[in-house]
Amino acid sequence: MKFKVYKLFMNYEREEKWLNEMAAKGMHLVDFSFGRYVFEEGTPGEYIYRIELLENLPSSAESRAYIRWMEESGVDCVASYIRWVYFRKKASEGPFDLYSDIDSKISHYKKIAMFIGLIGGLNLAVALLNVFIGLSVGSGGYTYANIYISIVNWILVALLLPMFISHIRKIKTLEKEKLLFE
C-alpha cells in the first residue's frame, strides 16, 4: 500500500536520516517531488537510503551514466528532483556509503555549498534590487510588492546562510583531518 507524506527539509542530512527512520519502520520511499514523499509499505529495515547532489541534472548524459553505474552496483535510484537523487540499497547487502574517503566527502560538501551559495546569492541580489527599487520609486504601487518580494528573499537568505556556513565548516574540518593523515 502506498501513501504520501508532505514535509519540507532545509537540510538534506536530516532528510536522509528521516528517510532511514521511515525505512526502519517498513515505509520505503518510492517517489519524491518538492515536499511530497510517496512511501510503500514493506519489510522494516529492508533498505538504506542516501541522497546525493549530482554535478548535472539527472537527464544529462553524465548523470544518466552515473545512475546506471549505481544501478549495476545494486543501488536503486528511486527519485530525483532538480539535481538531487534519492538512492536506496538493500540493507542485507551491507553498509551503503556514497563517500568512503575524505576527498570525496570534501568534494560532496563543496558541491552542496556551491549550490546553496548560488541560491542564496541570487536571493540576496533580488532582495537588494527590490530594496533599491522600493527606495528609488518612492510611494508608488510597486513599493509594496517590492517590499514583500524583498522580505521573502531576505527570509530565504537567512535560512540558507546557516546551511552554507555549516557546509564550509564541515569542509574546513575535513581538510584539517586530511592534513593529519598525510
JSON list of C-alpha atoms in Angstrom, two decimals, residues 3-174:
[
{"chain": "A", "resi": 3, "resn": "PHE", "atom": "CA", "xyz": [0.81, 6.65, 0.97]},
{"chain": "A", "resi": 4, "resn": "LYS", "atom": "CA", "xyz": [2.04, 10.24, 0.76]},
{"chain": "A", "resi": 5, "resn": "VAL", "atom": "CA", "xyz": [3.70, 12.43, 3.35]},
{"chain": "A", "resi": 6, "resn": "TYR", "atom": "CA", "xyz": [4.12, 16.16, 2.83]},
{"chain": "A", "resi": 7, "resn": "LYS", "atom": "CA", "xyz": [7.17, 17.55, 4.53]},
{"chain": "A", "resi": 8, "resn": "LEU", "atom": "CA", "xyz": [9.89, 20.13, 3.79]},
{"chain": "A", "resi": 9, "resn": "PHE", "atom": "CA", "xyz": [13.53, 19.84, 4.74]},
{"chain": "A", "resi": 10, "resn": "MET", "atom": "CA", "xyz": [16.18, 22.53, 4.53]},
{"chain": "A", "resi": 11, "resn": "ASN", "atom": "CA", "xyz": [18.94, 20.07, 5.48]},
{"chain": "A", "resi": 12, "resn": "TYR", "atom": "CA", "xyz": [19.44, 17.00, 3.29]},
{"chain": "A", "resi": 13, "resn": "GLU", "atom": "CA", "xyz": [21.26, 15.11, 6.10]},
{"chain": "A", "resi": 14, "resn": "ARG", "atom": "CA", "xyz": [18.18, 15.40, 8.33]},
{"chain": "A", "resi": 15, "resn": "GLU", "atom": "CA", "xyz": [16.03, 14.35, 5.38]},
{"chain": "A", "resi": 16, "resn": "GLU", "atom": "CA", "xyz": [18.23, 11.31, 4.78]},
{"chain": "A", "resi": 17, "resn": "LYS", "atom": "CA", "xyz": [18.08, 10.41, 8.49]},
{"chain": "A", "resi": 18, "resn": "TRP", "atom": "CA", "xyz": [14.28, 10.71, 8.43]},
{"chain": "A", "resi": 19, "resn": "LEU", "atom": "CA", "xyz": [14.05, 8.51, 5.32]},
{"chain": "A", "resi": 20, "resn": "ASN", "atom": "CA", "xyz": [16.15, 5.85, 7.04]},
{"chain": "A", "resi": 21, "resn": "GLU", "atom": "CA", "xyz": [13.97, 6.09, 10.16]},
{"chain": "A", "resi": 22, "resn": "MET", "atom": "CA", "xyz": [10.91, 5.60, 7.95]},
{"chain": "A", "resi": 23, "resn": "ALA", "atom": "CA", "xyz": [12.61, 2.63, 6.24]},
{"chain": "A", "resi": 24, "resn": "ALA", "atom": "CA", "xyz": [13.36, 1.11, 9.65]},
{"chain": "A", "resi": 25, "resn": "LYS", "atom": "CA", "xyz": [9.58, 1.19, 10.27]},
{"chain": "A", "resi": 26, "resn": "GLY", "atom": "CA", "xyz": [8.90, -0.52, 6.94]},
{"chain": "A", "resi": 27, "resn": "MET", "atom": "CA", "xyz": [7.95, 2.60, 4.98]},
{"chain": "A", "resi": 28, "resn": "HIS", "atom": "CA", "xyz": [10.10, 2.77, 1.86]},
{"chain": "A", "resi": 29, "resn": "LEU", "atom": "CA", "xyz": [10.40, 5.84, -0.32]},
{"chain": "A", "resi": 30, "resn": "VAL", "atom": "CA", "xyz": [9.37, 5.14, -3.93]},
{"chain": "A", "resi": 31, "resn": "ASP", "atom": "CA", "xyz": [8.91, 8.68, -5.25]},
{"chain": "A", "resi": 32, "resn": "PHE", "atom": "CA", "xyz": [9.61, 12.30, -4.34]},
{"chain": "A", "resi": 33, "resn": "SER", "atom": "CA", "xyz": [8.65, 15.71, -5.65]},
{"chain": "A", "resi": 34, "resn": "PHE", "atom": "CA", "xyz": [9.02, 19.05, -3.87]},
{"chain": "A", "resi": 35, "resn": "GLY", "atom": "CA", "xyz": [7.87, 18.26, -0.33]},
{"chain": "A", "resi": 36, "resn": "ARG", "atom": "CA", "xyz": [5.81, 15.22, -1.37]},
{"chain": "A", "resi": 37, "resn": "TYR", "atom": "CA", "xyz": [7.16, 11.82, -0.35]},
{"chain": "A", "resi": 38, "resn": "VAL", "atom": "CA", "xyz": [5.48, 8.65, -1.60]},
{"chain": "A", "resi": 39, "resn": "PHE", "atom": "CA", "xyz": [6.10, 5.59, 0.55]},
{"chain": "A", "resi": 40, "resn": "GLU", "atom": "CA", "xyz": [5.30, 1.94, 0.08]},
{"chain": "A", "resi": 41, "resn": "GLU", "atom": "CA", "xyz": [4.88, -0.47, 2.96]},
{"chain": "A", "resi": 42, "resn": "GLY", "atom": "CA", "xyz": [7.45, -3.23, 3.13]},
{"chain": "A", "resi": 43, "resn": "THR", "atom": "CA", "xyz": [9.77, -5.11, 5.40]},
{"chain": "A", "resi": 44, "resn": "PRO", "atom": "CA", "xyz": [11.15, -2.93, 8.22]},
{"chain": "A", "resi": 45, "resn": "GLY", "atom": "CA", "xyz": [14.83, -2.11, 7.72]},
{"chain": "A", "resi": 46, "resn": "GLU", "atom": "CA", "xyz": [14.95, -3.58, 4.22]},
{"chain": "A", "resi": 47, "resn": "TYR", "atom": "CA", "xyz": [16.63, -0.52, 2.64]},
{"chain": "A", "resi": 48, "resn": "ILE", "atom": "CA", "xyz": [19.22, 2.12, 3.42]},
{"chain": "A", "resi": 49, "resn": "TYR", "atom": "CA", "xyz": [18.67, 5.50, 1.75]},
{"chain": "A", "resi": 50, "resn": "ARG", "atom": "CA", "xyz": [21.21, 8.06, 0.60]},
{"chain": "A", "resi": 51, "resn": "ILE", "atom": "CA", "xyz": [20.67, 11.45, -1.02]},
{"chain": "A", "resi": 52, "resn": "GLU", "atom": "CA", "xyz": [23.19, 12.92, -3.42]},
{"chain": "A", "resi": 53, "resn": "LEU", "atom": "CA", "xyz": [23.56, 16.21, -5.26]},
{"chain": "A", "resi": 54, "resn": "LEU", "atom": "CA", "xyz": [24.71, 15.46, -8.80]},
{"chain": "A", "resi": 55, "resn": "GLU", "atom": "CA", "xyz": [27.04, 17.68, -10.82]},
{"chain": "A", "resi": 56, "resn": "ASN", "atom": "CA", "xyz": [24.39, 18.00, -13.55]},
{"chain": "A", "resi": 57, "resn": "LEU", "atom": "CA", "xyz": [20.69, 17.40, -13.98]},
{"chain": "A", "resi": 58, "resn": "PRO", "atom": "CA", "xyz": [19.75, 13.70, -13.85]},
{"chain": "A", "resi": 59, "resn": "SER", "atom": "CA", "xyz": [18.73, 13.90, -17.51]},
{"chain": "A", "resi": 60, "resn": "SER", "atom": "CA", "xyz": [22.29, 14.75, -18.62]},
{"chain": "A", "resi": 61, "resn": "ALA", "atom": "CA", "xyz": [24.43, 12.05, -20.23]},
{"chain": "A", "resi": 62, "resn": "GLU", "atom": "CA", "xyz": [26.98, 12.11, -17.37]},
{"chain": "A", "resi": 63, "resn": "SER", "atom": "CA", "xyz": [24.31, 11.79, -14.69]},
{"chain": "A", "resi": 64, "resn": "ARG", "atom": "CA", "xyz": [22.47, 9.03, -16.56]},
{"chain": "A", "resi": 65, "resn": "ALA", "atom": "CA", "xyz": [25.76, 7.10, -16.88]},
{"chain": "A", "resi": 66, "resn": "TYR", "atom": "CA", "xyz": [26.44, 7.56, -13.15]},
{"chain": "A", "resi": 67, "resn": "ILE", "atom": "CA", "xyz": [22.92, 6.46, -12.16]},
{"chain": "A", "resi": 68, "resn": "ARG", "atom": "CA", "xyz": [23.18, 3.43, -14.49]},
{"chain": "A", "resi": 69, "resn": "TRP", "atom": "CA", "xyz": [26.55, 2.54, -12.89]},
{"chain": "A", "resi": 70, "resn": "MET", "atom": "CA", "xyz": [24.96, 2.81, -9.42]},
{"chain": "A", "resi": 71, "resn": "GLU", "atom": "CA", "xyz": [22.07, 0.57, -10.51]},
{"chain": "A", "resi": 72, "resn": "GLU", "atom": "CA", "xyz": [24.53, -2.00, -11.86]},
{"chain": "A", "resi": 73, "resn": "SER", "atom": "CA", "xyz": [26.13, -1.93, -8.40]},
{"chain": "A", "resi": 74, "resn": "GLY", "atom": "CA", "xyz": [22.84, -2.96, -6.77]},
{"chain": "A", "resi": 75, "resn": "VAL", "atom": "CA", "xyz": [21.62, 0.55, -5.88]},
{"chain": "A", "resi": 76, "resn": "ASP", "atom": "CA", "xyz": [18.16, 1.75, -6.91]},
{"chain": "A", "resi": 77, "resn": "CYS", "atom": "CA", "xyz": [17.53, 5.35, -7.92]},
{"chain": "A", "resi": 78, "resn": "VAL", "atom": "CA", "xyz": [14.02, 5.85, -6.55]},
{"chain": "A", "resi": 79, "resn": "ALA", "atom": "CA", "xyz": [13.59, 9.54, -7.30]},
{"chain": "A", "resi": 80, "resn": "SER", "atom": "CA", "xyz": [15.26, 12.69, -8.49]},
{"chain": "A", "resi": 81, "resn": "TYR", "atom": "CA", "xyz": [14.43, 16.34, -8.01]},
{"chain": "A", "resi": 82, "resn": "ILE", "atom": "CA", "xyz": [16.36, 19.07, -9.79]},
{"chain": "A", "resi": 83, "resn": "ARG", "atom": "CA", "xyz": [19.95, 17.83, -9.20]},
{"chain": "A", "resi": 84, "resn": "TRP", "atom": "CA", "xyz": [19.14, 15.75, -6.11]},
{"chain": "A", "resi": 85, "resn": "VAL", "atom": "CA", "xyz": [18.81, 11.98, -6.42]},
{"chain": "A", "resi": 86, "resn": "TYR", "atom": "CA", "xyz": [17.44, 9.52, -3.90]},
{"chain": "A", "resi": 87, "resn": "PHE", "atom": "CA", "xyz": [19.22, 6.18, -3.82]},
{"chain": "A", "resi": 88, "resn": "ARG", "atom": "CA", "xyz": [18.46, 3.07, -1.85]},
{"chain": "A", "resi": 89, "resn": "LYS", "atom": "CA", "xyz": [20.22, -0.21, -1.35]},
{"chain": "A", "resi": 90, "resn": "LYS", "atom": "CA", "xyz": [19.14, -3.40, 0.39]},
{"chain": "A", "resi": 91, "resn": "ALA", "atom": "CA", "xyz": [20.46, -3.36, 3.95]},
{"chain": "A", "resi": 92, "resn": "SER", "atom": "CA", "xyz": [21.17, -7.10, 3.72]},
{"chain": "A", "resi": 93, "resn": "GLU", "atom": "CA", "xyz": [23.93, -6.29, 1.18]},
{"chain": "A", "resi": 94, "resn": "GLY", "atom": "CA", "xyz": [25.97, -4.38, 3.77]},
{"chain": "A", "resi": 95, "resn": "PRO", "atom": "CA", "xyz": [26.75, -0.73, 4.50]},
{"chain": "A", "resi": 96, "resn": "PHE", "atom": "CA", "xyz": [25.79, 1.89, 1.95]},
{"chain": "A", "resi": 97, "resn": "ASP", "atom": "CA", "xyz": [28.07, 4.91, 1.89]},
{"chain": "A", "resi": 98, "resn": "LEU", "atom": "CA", "xyz": [28.38, 7.20, -1.10]},
{"chain": "A", "resi": 99, "resn": "TYR", "atom": "CA", "xyz": [31.54, 8.85, 0.23]},
{"chain": "A", "resi": 100, "resn": "SER", "atom": "CA", "xyz": [34.11, 6.48, 1.64]},
{"chain": "A", "resi": 101, "resn": "ASP", "atom": "CA", "xyz": [37.16, 8.77, 1.76]},
{"chain": "A", "resi": 102, "resn": "ILE", "atom": "CA", "xyz": [37.89, 12.32, 2.89]},
{"chain": "A", "resi": 103, "resn": "ASP", "atom": "CA", "xyz": [38.44, 13.72, -0.61]},
{"chain": "A", "resi": 104, "resn": "SER", "atom": "CA", "xyz": [35.05, 12.51, -1.85]},
{"chain": "A", "resi": 105, "resn": "LYS", "atom": "CA", "xyz": [33.36, 13.93, 1.28]},
{"chain": "A", "resi": 106, "resn": "ILE", "atom": "CA", "xyz": [35.08, 17.29, 0.76]},
{"chain": "A", "resi": 107, "resn": "SER", "atom": "CA", "xyz": [34.01, 17.30, -2.89]},
{"chain": "A", "resi": 108, "resn": "HIS", "atom": "CA", "xyz": [30.42, 16.44, -1.89]},
{"chain": "A", "resi": 109, "resn": "TYR", "atom": "CA", "xyz": [30.24, 19.24, 0.69]},
{"chain": "A", "resi": 110, "resn": "LYS", "atom": "CA", "xyz": [31.78, 21.71, -1.77]},
{"chain": "A", "resi": 111, "resn": "LYS", "atom": "CA", "xyz": [29.13, 20.85, -4.36]},
{"chain": "A", "resi": 112, "resn": "ILE", "atom": "CA", "xyz": [26.37, 21.44, -1.82]},
{"chain": "A", "resi": 113, "resn": "ALA", "atom": "CA", "xyz": [27.98, 24.66, -0.51]},
{"chain": "A", "resi": 114, "resn": "MET", "atom": "CA", "xyz": [28.22, 25.97, -4.08]},
{"chain": "A", "resi": 115, "resn": "PHE", "atom": "CA", "xyz": [24.57, 25.04, -4.74]},
{"chain": "A", "resi": 116, "resn": "ILE", "atom": "CA", "xyz": [23.38, 26.72, -1.54]},
{"chain": "A", "resi": 117, "resn": "GLY", "atom": "CA", "xyz": [25.68, 29.69, -2.11]},
{"chain": "A", "resi": 118, "resn": "LEU", "atom": "CA", "xyz": [24.34, 30.19, -5.62]},
{"chain": "A", "resi": 119, "resn": "ILE", "atom": "CA", "xyz": [20.70, 30.10, -4.49]},
{"chain": "A", "resi": 120, "resn": "GLY", "atom": "CA", "xyz": [21.47, 32.34, -1.50]},
{"chain": "A", "resi": 121, "resn": "GLY", "atom": "CA", "xyz": [23.42, 34.78, -3.67]},
{"chain": "A", "resi": 122, "resn": "LEU", "atom": "CA", "xyz": [20.60, 35.05, -6.19]},
{"chain": "A", "resi": 123, "resn": "ASN", "atom": "CA", "xyz": [18.09, 35.70, -3.41]},
{"chain": "A", "resi": 124, "resn": "LEU", "atom": "CA", "xyz": [20.38, 38.30, -1.86]},
{"chain": "A", "resi": 125, "resn": "ALA", "atom": "CA", "xyz": [20.72, 40.07, -5.23]},
{"chain": "A", "resi": 126, "resn": "VAL", "atom": "CA", "xyz": [16.94, 40.07, -5.76]},
{"chain": "A", "resi": 127, "resn": "ALA", "atom": "CA", "xyz": [16.37, 41.28, -2.19]},
{"chain": "A", "resi": 128, "resn": "LEU", "atom": "CA", "xyz": [18.83, 44.15, -2.60]},
{"chain": "A", "resi": 129, "resn": "LEU", "atom": "CA", "xyz": [17.41, 45.03, -6.02]},
{"chain": "A", "resi": 130, "resn": "ASN", "atom": "CA", "xyz": [13.87, 45.23, -4.60]},
{"chain": "A", "resi": 131, "resn": "VAL", "atom": "CA", "xyz": [15.03, 47.35, -1.68]},
{"chain": "A", "resi": 132, "resn": "PHE", "atom": "CA", "xyz": [16.77, 49.68, -4.13]},
{"chain": "A", "resi": 133, "resn": "ILE", "atom": "CA", "xyz": [13.71, 49.84, -6.41]},
{"chain": "A", "resi": 134, "resn": "GLY", "atom": "CA", "xyz": [11.41, 50.38, -3.44]},
{"chain": "A", "resi": 135, "resn": "LEU", "atom": "CA", "xyz": [13.54, 53.22, -2.12]},
{"chain": "A", "resi": 136, "resn": "SER", "atom": "CA", "xyz": [14.04, 54.90, -5.51]},
{"chain": "A", "resi": 137, "resn": "VAL", "atom": "CA", "xyz": [10.41, 54.65, -6.71]},
{"chain": "A", "resi": 138, "resn": "GLY", "atom": "CA", "xyz": [9.01, 56.14, -3.54]},
{"chain": "A", "resi": 139, "resn": "SER", "atom": "CA", "xyz": [5.40, 55.58, -2.53]},
{"chain": "A", "resi": 140, "resn": "GLY", "atom": "CA", "xyz": [4.09, 54.14, -5.81]},
{"chain": "A", "resi": 141, "resn": "GLY", "atom": "CA", "xyz": [2.23, 50.84, -6.23]},
{"chain": "A", "resi": 142, "resn": "TYR", "atom": "CA", "xyz": [5.45, 48.97, -6.87]},
{"chain": "A", "resi": 143, "resn": "THR", "atom": "CA", "xyz": [6.79, 49.75, -3.42]},
{"chain": "A", "resi": 144, "resn": "TYR", "atom": "CA", "xyz": [4.61, 47.28, -1.50]},
{"chain": "A", "resi": 145, "resn": "ALA", "atom": "CA", "xyz": [5.22, 44.47, -4.00]},
{"chain": "A", "resi": 146, "resn": "ASN", "atom": "CA", "xyz": [8.94, 45.17, -3.84]},
{"chain": "A", "resi": 147, "resn": "ILE", "atom": "CA", "xyz": [8.86, 45.12, -0.06]},
{"chain": "A", "resi": 148, "resn": "TYR", "atom": "CA", "xyz": [7.03, 41.76, 0.05]},
{"chain": "A", "resi": 149, "resn": "ILE", "atom": "CA", "xyz": [9.33, 40.20, -2.53]},
{"chain": "A", "resi": 150, "resn": "SER", "atom": "CA", "xyz": [12.33, 41.57, -0.71]},
{"chain": "A", "resi": 151, "resn": "ILE", "atom": "CA", "xyz": [11.12, 40.15, 2.62]},
{"chain": "A", "resi": 152, "resn": "VAL", "atom": "CA", "xyz": [10.70, 36.67, 1.09]},
{"chain": "A", "resi": 153, "resn": "ASN", "atom": "CA", "xyz": [14.20, 36.88, -0.39]},
{"chain": "A", "resi": 154, "resn": "TRP", "atom": "CA", "xyz": [15.69, 38.05, 2.92]},
{"chain": "A", "resi": 155, "resn": "ILE", "atom": "CA", "xyz": [13.98, 35.15, 4.73]},
{"chain": "A", "resi": 156, "resn": "LEU", "atom": "CA", "xyz": [15.45, 32.69, 2.22]},
{"chain": "A", "resi": 157, "resn": "VAL", "atom": "CA", "xyz": [18.89, 34.26, 2.64]},
{"chain": "A", "resi": 158, "resn": "ALA", "atom": "CA", "xyz": [18.52, 33.96, 6.42]},
{"chain": "A", "resi": 159, "resn": "LEU", "atom": "CA", "xyz": [17.57, 30.26, 6.09]},
{"chain": "A", "resi": 160, "resn": "LEU", "atom": "CA", "xyz": [20.33, 29.42, 3.60]},
{"chain": "A", "resi": 161, "resn": "LEU", "atom": "CA", "xyz": [23.18, 31.27, 5.28]},
{"chain": "A", "resi": 162, "resn": "PRO", "atom": "CA", "xyz": [23.48, 28.91, 8.30]},
{"chain": "A", "resi": 163, "resn": "MET", "atom": "CA", "xyz": [23.39, 25.91, 5.93]},
{"chain": "A", "resi": 164, "resn": "PHE", "atom": "CA", "xyz": [26.14, 27.46, 3.81]},
{"chain": "A", "resi": 165, "resn": "ILE", "atom": "CA", "xyz": [28.29, 28.22, 6.86]},
{"chain": "A", "resi": 166, "resn": "SER", "atom": "CA", "xyz": [27.69, 24.70, 8.20]},
{"chain": "A", "resi": 167, "resn": "HIS", "atom": "CA", "xyz": [28.97, 23.15, 4.99]},
{"chain": "A", "resi": 168, "resn": "ILE", "atom": "CA", "xyz": [32.01, 25.45, 4.88]},
{"chain": "A", "resi": 169, "resn": "ARG", "atom": "CA", "xyz": [32.83, 24.39, 8.47]},
{"chain": "A", "resi": 170, "resn": "LYS", "atom": "CA", "xyz": [32.49, 20.72, 7.51]},
{"chain": "A", "resi": 171, "resn": "ILE", "atom": "CA", "xyz": [34.87, 21.27, 4.59]},
{"chain": "A", "resi": 172, "resn": "LYS", "atom": "CA", "xyz": [37.41, 23.01, 6.85]},
{"chain": "A", "resi": 173, "resn": "THR", "atom": "CA", "xyz": [37.17, 20.23, 9.45]},
{"chain": "A", "resi": 174, "resn": "LEU", "atom": "CA", "xyz": [37.68, 17.53, 6.81]}
]
